[in-house]
Amino acid sequence: CIIGVVDRGNIIDGRKIRAGDVILGLESNGLHTNGYSLAREILFRKMSLKVTSRLPGSAKTIGQELLRLHKNYRPLLAKIPSGMVKGLAHITGGGLVDNLPRILPANCDAVIETKSWRAPRIFQILQQNGNIELHEMYQVFNMGIGMTAVVSERDARRAMLTLKAKRIGQIERGSGRVRLNF
């Protein structure tokens, strides 16, 4: 469990997000809090694996993979100068598709370039063995991105280095939704 408190005046709520801003992705280290019911259905029922079974192509067991600790992004985010980050979205249940709209102004879309990072093996295994459509994967799972940060183009390089993040998309004029480019 991770709990935090922030003064109302310091809340990063997305109001300053504009077309032309950059979306950075901070990598997850696994499923985090996303899609465990579906993952269990695929791994244990469809694939007939056990908690002690090895994850295909990995030295880890299914149990080790499913019990990875959720990454805490607070230490990295604390290194960013105040005001640099315009919006933050923690990618939990609902994946990128449902979490990013919560911080978008009504006149902006988040355009995600899904090929800008490689999803961890667990997500590939789940998609292939569960026969899940790619769009649904990005709505159920974090696909390897546990947190997104929106910054201006001029701050993108510095923020990427500080946050150890990847550039995964951009903000464009729109209607407050996420568009995935496969």
mmCIF file of C-alpha atoms in Angstrom:
data_model
loop_
_atom_site.group_PDB
_atom_site.id
_atom_site.type_symbol
_atom_site.label_atom_id
_atom_site.label_comp_id
_atom_site.label_asym_id
_atom_site.label_seq_id
_atom_site.Cartn_x
_atom_site.Cartn_y
_atom_site.Cartn_z
ATOM 1 C CA CYS A 1 0.000 0.000 0.000
ATOM 2 C CA ILE A 2 1.310 3.445 -0.891
ATOM 3 C CA ILE A 3 -0.325 6.494 0.657
ATOM 4 C CA GLY A 4 0.572 10.132 0.160
ATOM 5 C CA VAL A 5 -0.544 13.625 1.051
ATOM 6 C CA VAL A 6 -0.053 16.788 -0.976
ATOM 7 C CA ASP A 7 -0.989 20.398 -0.266
ATOM 8 C CA ARG A 8 -3.886 21.471 -2.493
ATOM 9 C CA GLY A 9 -1.757 24.174 -4.141
ATOM 10 C CA ASN A 10 0.856 21.587 -5.182
ATOM 11 C CA ILE A 11 -1.533 19.113 -6.813
ATOM 12 C CA ILE A 12 -0.534 18.190 -10.370
ATOM 13 C CA ASP A 13 -3.950 17.942 -11.987
ATOM 14 C CA GLY A 14 -3.346 18.319 -15.730
ATOM 15 C CA ARG A 15 -4.881 21.801 -16.109
ATOM 16 C CA LYS A 16 -1.678 23.095 -17.750
ATOM 17 C CA ILE A 17 -1.490 20.329 -20.374
ATOM 18 C CA ARG A 18 -1.482 21.682 -23.937
ATOM 19 C CA ALA A 19 -1.217 20.309 -27.476
ATOM 20 C CA GLY A 20 2.468 19.795 -28.256
ATOM 21 C CA ASP A 21 3.364 18.495 -24.789
ATOM 22 C CA VAL A 22 5.203 15.195 -24.444
ATOM 23 C CA ILE A 23 4.054 12.024 -22.665
ATOM 24 C CA LEU A 24 6.790 10.168 -20.791
ATOM 25 C CA GLY A 25 6.415 6.598 -19.565
ATOM 26 C CA LEU A 26 8.047 5.277 -16.406
ATOM 27 C CA GLU A 27 8.412 1.531 -16.668
ATOM 28 C CA SER A 28 6.572 -0.880 -14.430
ATOM 29 C CA ASN A 29 8.170 -4.012 -13.069
ATOM 30 C CA GLY A 30 5.174 -6.222 -13.747
ATOM 31 C CA LEU A 31 1.405 -6.312 -13.507
ATOM 32 C CA HIS A 32 1.275 -3.930 -10.515
ATOM 33 C CA THR A 33 -2.452 -3.714 -9.755
ATOM 34 C CA ASN A 34 -3.772 -4.410 -13.228
ATOM 35 C CA GLY A 35 -5.717 -7.349 -14.597
ATOM 36 C CA TYR A 36 -5.048 -10.076 -12.053
ATOM 37 C CA SER A 37 -8.381 -11.794 -12.665
ATOM 38 C CA LEU A 38 -7.674 -12.064 -16.391
ATOM 39 C CA ALA A 39 -4.033 -13.055 -15.797
ATOM 40 C CA ARG A 40 -5.081 -15.862 -13.426
ATOM 41 C CA GLU A 41 -7.698 -17.058 -15.936
ATOM 42 C CA ILE A 42 -5.083 -17.300 -18.685
ATOM 43 C CA LEU A 43 -2.158 -18.638 -16.673
ATOM 44 C CA PHE A 44 -3.973 -21.117 -14.433
ATOM 45 C CA ARG A 45 -7.040 -22.159 -16.434
ATOM 46 C CA LYS A 46 -6.135 -21.808 -20.095
ATOM 47 C CA MET A 47 -2.425 -22.638 -19.789
ATOM 48 C CA SER A 48 -2.886 -25.065 -16.844
ATOM 49 C CA LEU A 49 0.170 -23.640 -15.060
ATOM 50 C CA LYS A 50 0.740 -23.710 -11.315
ATOM 51 C CA VAL A 51 2.133 -21.031 -9.008
ATOM 52 C CA THR A 52 5.422 -22.967 -9.014
ATOM 53 C CA SER A 53 5.538 -23.362 -12.815
ATOM 54 C CA ARG A 54 8.221 -21.434 -14.677
ATOM 55 C CA LEU A 55 7.000 -18.517 -16.738
ATOM 56 C CA PRO A 56 7.708 -19.532 -20.355
ATOM 57 C CA GLY A 57 11.063 -18.057 -21.411
ATOM 58 C CA SER A 58 11.956 -16.940 -17.865
ATOM 59 C CA ALA A 59 13.764 -18.180 -14.785
ATOM 60 C CA LYS A 60 10.928 -16.802 -12.626
ATOM 61 C CA THR A 61 7.956 -18.816 -11.478
ATOM 62 C CA ILE A 62 4.391 -17.680 -12.083
ATOM 63 C CA GLY A 63 4.119 -16.957 -8.357
ATOM 64 C CA GLN A 64 7.230 -14.762 -8.384
ATOM 65 C CA GLU A 65 5.921 -12.847 -11.390
ATOM 66 C CA LEU A 66 2.474 -12.277 -9.907
ATOM 67 C CA LEU A 67 3.838 -11.253 -6.492
ATOM 68 C CA ARG A 68 6.314 -8.602 -7.684
ATOM 69 C CA LEU A 69 6.170 -5.519 -5.486
ATOM 70 C CA HIS A 70 4.424 -2.528 -6.993
ATOM 71 C CA LYS A 71 7.012 0.079 -7.949
ATOM 72 C CA ASN A 72 6.987 3.331 -5.935
ATOM 73 C CA TYR A 73 7.573 6.294 -8.289
ATOM 74 C CA ARG A 74 7.706 8.928 -5.530
ATOM 75 C CA PRO A 75 11.515 8.960 -5.123
ATOM 76 C CA LEU A 76 12.032 9.659 -8.846
ATOM 77 C CA LEU A 77 9.227 12.215 -9.052
ATOM 78 C CA ALA A 78 10.671 14.096 -6.053
ATOM 79 C CA LYS A 79 13.773 14.878 -8.168
ATOM 80 C CA ILE A 80 11.772 16.868 -10.754
ATOM 81 C CA PRO A 81 11.721 20.662 -10.295
ATOM 82 C CA SER A 82 8.384 22.063 -9.165
ATOM 83 C CA GLY A 83 6.155 23.015 -12.066
ATOM 84 C CA MET A 84 7.943 20.927 -14.703
ATOM 85 C CA VAL A 85 5.392 18.107 -14.691
ATOM 86 C CA LYS A 86 1.997 19.197 -16.000
ATOM 87 C CA GLY A 87 0.169 15.927 -15.458
ATOM 88 C CA LEU A 88 0.700 12.511 -13.878
ATOM 89 C CA ALA A 89 -1.310 9.358 -14.442
ATOM 90 C CA HIS A 90 -0.675 6.228 -12.414
ATOM 91 C CA ILE A 91 -1.411 3.329 -14.770
ATOM 92 C CA THR A 92 -3.483 0.985 -12.638
ATOM 93 C CA GLY A 93 -6.761 -0.795 -13.436
ATOM 94 C CA GLY A 94 -7.951 0.479 -16.802
ATOM 95 C CA GLY A 95 -4.450 0.661 -18.265
ATOM 96 C CA LEU A 96 -3.301 3.576 -20.407
ATOM 97 C CA VAL A 97 -6.691 3.823 -22.131
ATOM 98 C CA ASP A 98 -8.713 4.639 -19.002
ATOM 99 C CA ASN A 99 -6.158 6.367 -16.751
ATOM 100 C CA LEU A 100 -4.681 9.054 -19.004
ATOM 101 C CA PRO A 101 -8.048 10.729 -19.788
ATOM 102 C CA ARG A 102 -8.402 11.587 -16.080
ATOM 103 C CA ILE A 103 -5.700 14.260 -16.457
ATOM 104 C CA LEU A 104 -6.463 15.488 -19.971
ATOM 105 C CA PRO A 105 -8.154 18.812 -20.676
ATOM 106 C CA ALA A 106 -11.369 18.334 -22.672
ATOM 107 C CA ASN A 107 -9.696 19.700 -25.836
ATOM 108 C CA CYS A 108 -6.661 17.388 -25.812
ATOM 109 C CA ASP A 109 -5.976 13.744 -26.701
ATOM 110 C CA ALA A 110 -3.054 11.600 -25.577
ATOM 111 C CA VAL A 111 -1.513 9.881 -28.599
ATOM 112 C CA ILE A 112 0.489 6.842 -27.494
ATOM 113 C CA GLU A 113 3.129 5.285 -29.730
ATOM 114 C CA THR A 114 2.954 1.699 -28.502
ATOM 115 C CA LYS A 115 6.127 0.710 -30.365
ATOM 116 C CA SER A 116 8.208 3.252 -28.404
ATOM 117 C CA TRP A 117 8.852 0.658 -25.673
ATOM 118 C CA ARG A 118 8.898 -3.112 -25.396
ATOM 119 C CA ALA A 119 6.216 -4.640 -23.207
ATOM 120 C CA PRO A 120 7.628 -7.145 -20.701
ATOM 121 C CA ARG A 121 7.356 -10.834 -21.550
ATOM 122 C CA ILE A 122 4.470 -11.471 -19.142
ATOM 123 C CA PHE A 123 2.183 -9.277 -21.267
ATOM 124 C CA GLN A 124 3.189 -11.049 -24.474
ATOM 125 C CA ILE A 125 2.450 -14.412 -22.866
ATOM 126 C CA LEU A 126 -0.942 -13.230 -21.628
ATOM 127 C CA GLN A 127 -1.930 -11.777 -24.995
ATOM 128 C CA GLN A 128 -0.882 -14.811 -27.023
ATOM 129 C CA ASN A 129 -2.305 -17.443 -24.693
ATOM 130 C CA GLY A 130 -5.446 -15.500 -23.876
ATOM 131 C CA ASN A 131 -6.073 -14.507 -27.494
ATOM 132 C CA ILE A 132 -6.689 -10.919 -26.346
ATOM 133 C CA GLU A 133 -7.020 -8.038 -28.813
ATOM 134 C CA LEU A 134 -4.183 -5.530 -28.593
ATOM 135 C CA HIS A 135 -6.445 -2.588 -27.696
ATOM 136 C CA GLU A 136 -7.915 -4.583 -24.802
ATOM 137 C CA MET A 137 -4.400 -5.359 -23.539
ATOM 138 C CA TYR A 138 -3.753 -1.603 -23.198
ATOM 139 C CA GLN A 139 -7.055 -1.158 -21.400
ATOM 140 C CA VAL A 140 -6.611 -3.979 -18.910
ATOM 141 C CA PHE A 141 -2.841 -4.042 -18.283
ATOM 142 C CA ASN A 142 -0.148 -1.392 -17.867
ATOM 143 C CA MET A 143 1.878 -3.043 -20.667
ATOM 144 C CA GLY A 144 5.134 -2.091 -18.947
ATOM 145 C CA ILE A 145 4.293 1.560 -18.212
ATOM 146 C CA GLY A 146 3.402 2.110 -14.565
ATOM 147 C CA MET A 147 3.259 5.908 -14.536
ATOM 148 C CA THR A 148 3.028 8.629 -17.164
ATOM 149 C CA ALA A 149 4.215 12.213 -16.853
ATOM 150 C CA VAL A 150 3.250 15.016 -19.225
ATOM 151 C CA VAL A 151 5.846 17.751 -19.713
ATOM 152 C CA SER A 152 6.499 20.517 -22.220
ATOM 153 C CA GLU A 153 8.652 19.714 -25.235
ATOM 154 C CA ARG A 154 11.425 21.978 -23.884
ATOM 155 C CA ASP A 155 11.557 20.022 -20.596
ATOM 156 C CA ALA A 156 11.253 16.541 -22.136
ATOM 157 C CA ARG A 157 14.936 15.606 -22.335
ATOM 158 C CA ARG A 158 15.721 16.733 -18.793
ATOM 159 C CA ALA A 159 12.627 15.018 -17.397
ATOM 160 C CA MET A 160 13.433 11.797 -19.292
ATOM 161 C CA LEU A 161 16.920 11.679 -17.776
ATOM 162 C CA THR A 162 15.736 12.497 -14.266
ATOM 163 C CA LEU A 163 12.811 10.079 -14.321
ATOM 164 C CA LYS A 164 14.599 7.354 -16.292
ATOM 165 C CA ALA A 165 11.583 7.527 -18.596
ATOM 166 C CA LYS A 166 10.854 6.894 -22.258
ATOM 167 C CA ARG A 167 9.066 9.250 -24.599
ATOM 168 C CA ILE A 168 5.897 7.294 -25.385
ATOM 169 C CA GLY A 169 3.636 9.868 -26.981
ATOM 170 C CA GLN A 170 2.410 13.395 -27.348
ATOM 171 C CA ILE A 171 -0.570 15.572 -26.609
ATOM 172 C CA GLU A 172 -2.639 16.635 -29.598
ATOM 173 C CA ARG A 173 -5.861 18.590 -30.052
ATOM 174 C CA GLY A 174 -8.820 16.322 -29.483
ATOM 175 C CA SER A 175 -11.653 15.453 -27.151
ATOM 176 C CA GLY A 176 -10.026 14.126 -23.969
ATOM 177 C CA ARG A 177 -9.317 10.543 -25.006
ATOM 178 C CA VAL A 178 -6.376 8.221 -25.648
ATOM 179 C CA ARG A 179 -5.437 7.176 -29.166
ATOM 180 C CA LEU A 180 -3.133 4.185 -29.504
ATOM 181 C CA ASN A 181 -0.841 3.951 -32.535
ATOM 182 C CA PHE A 182 0.169 0.314 -33.068
#
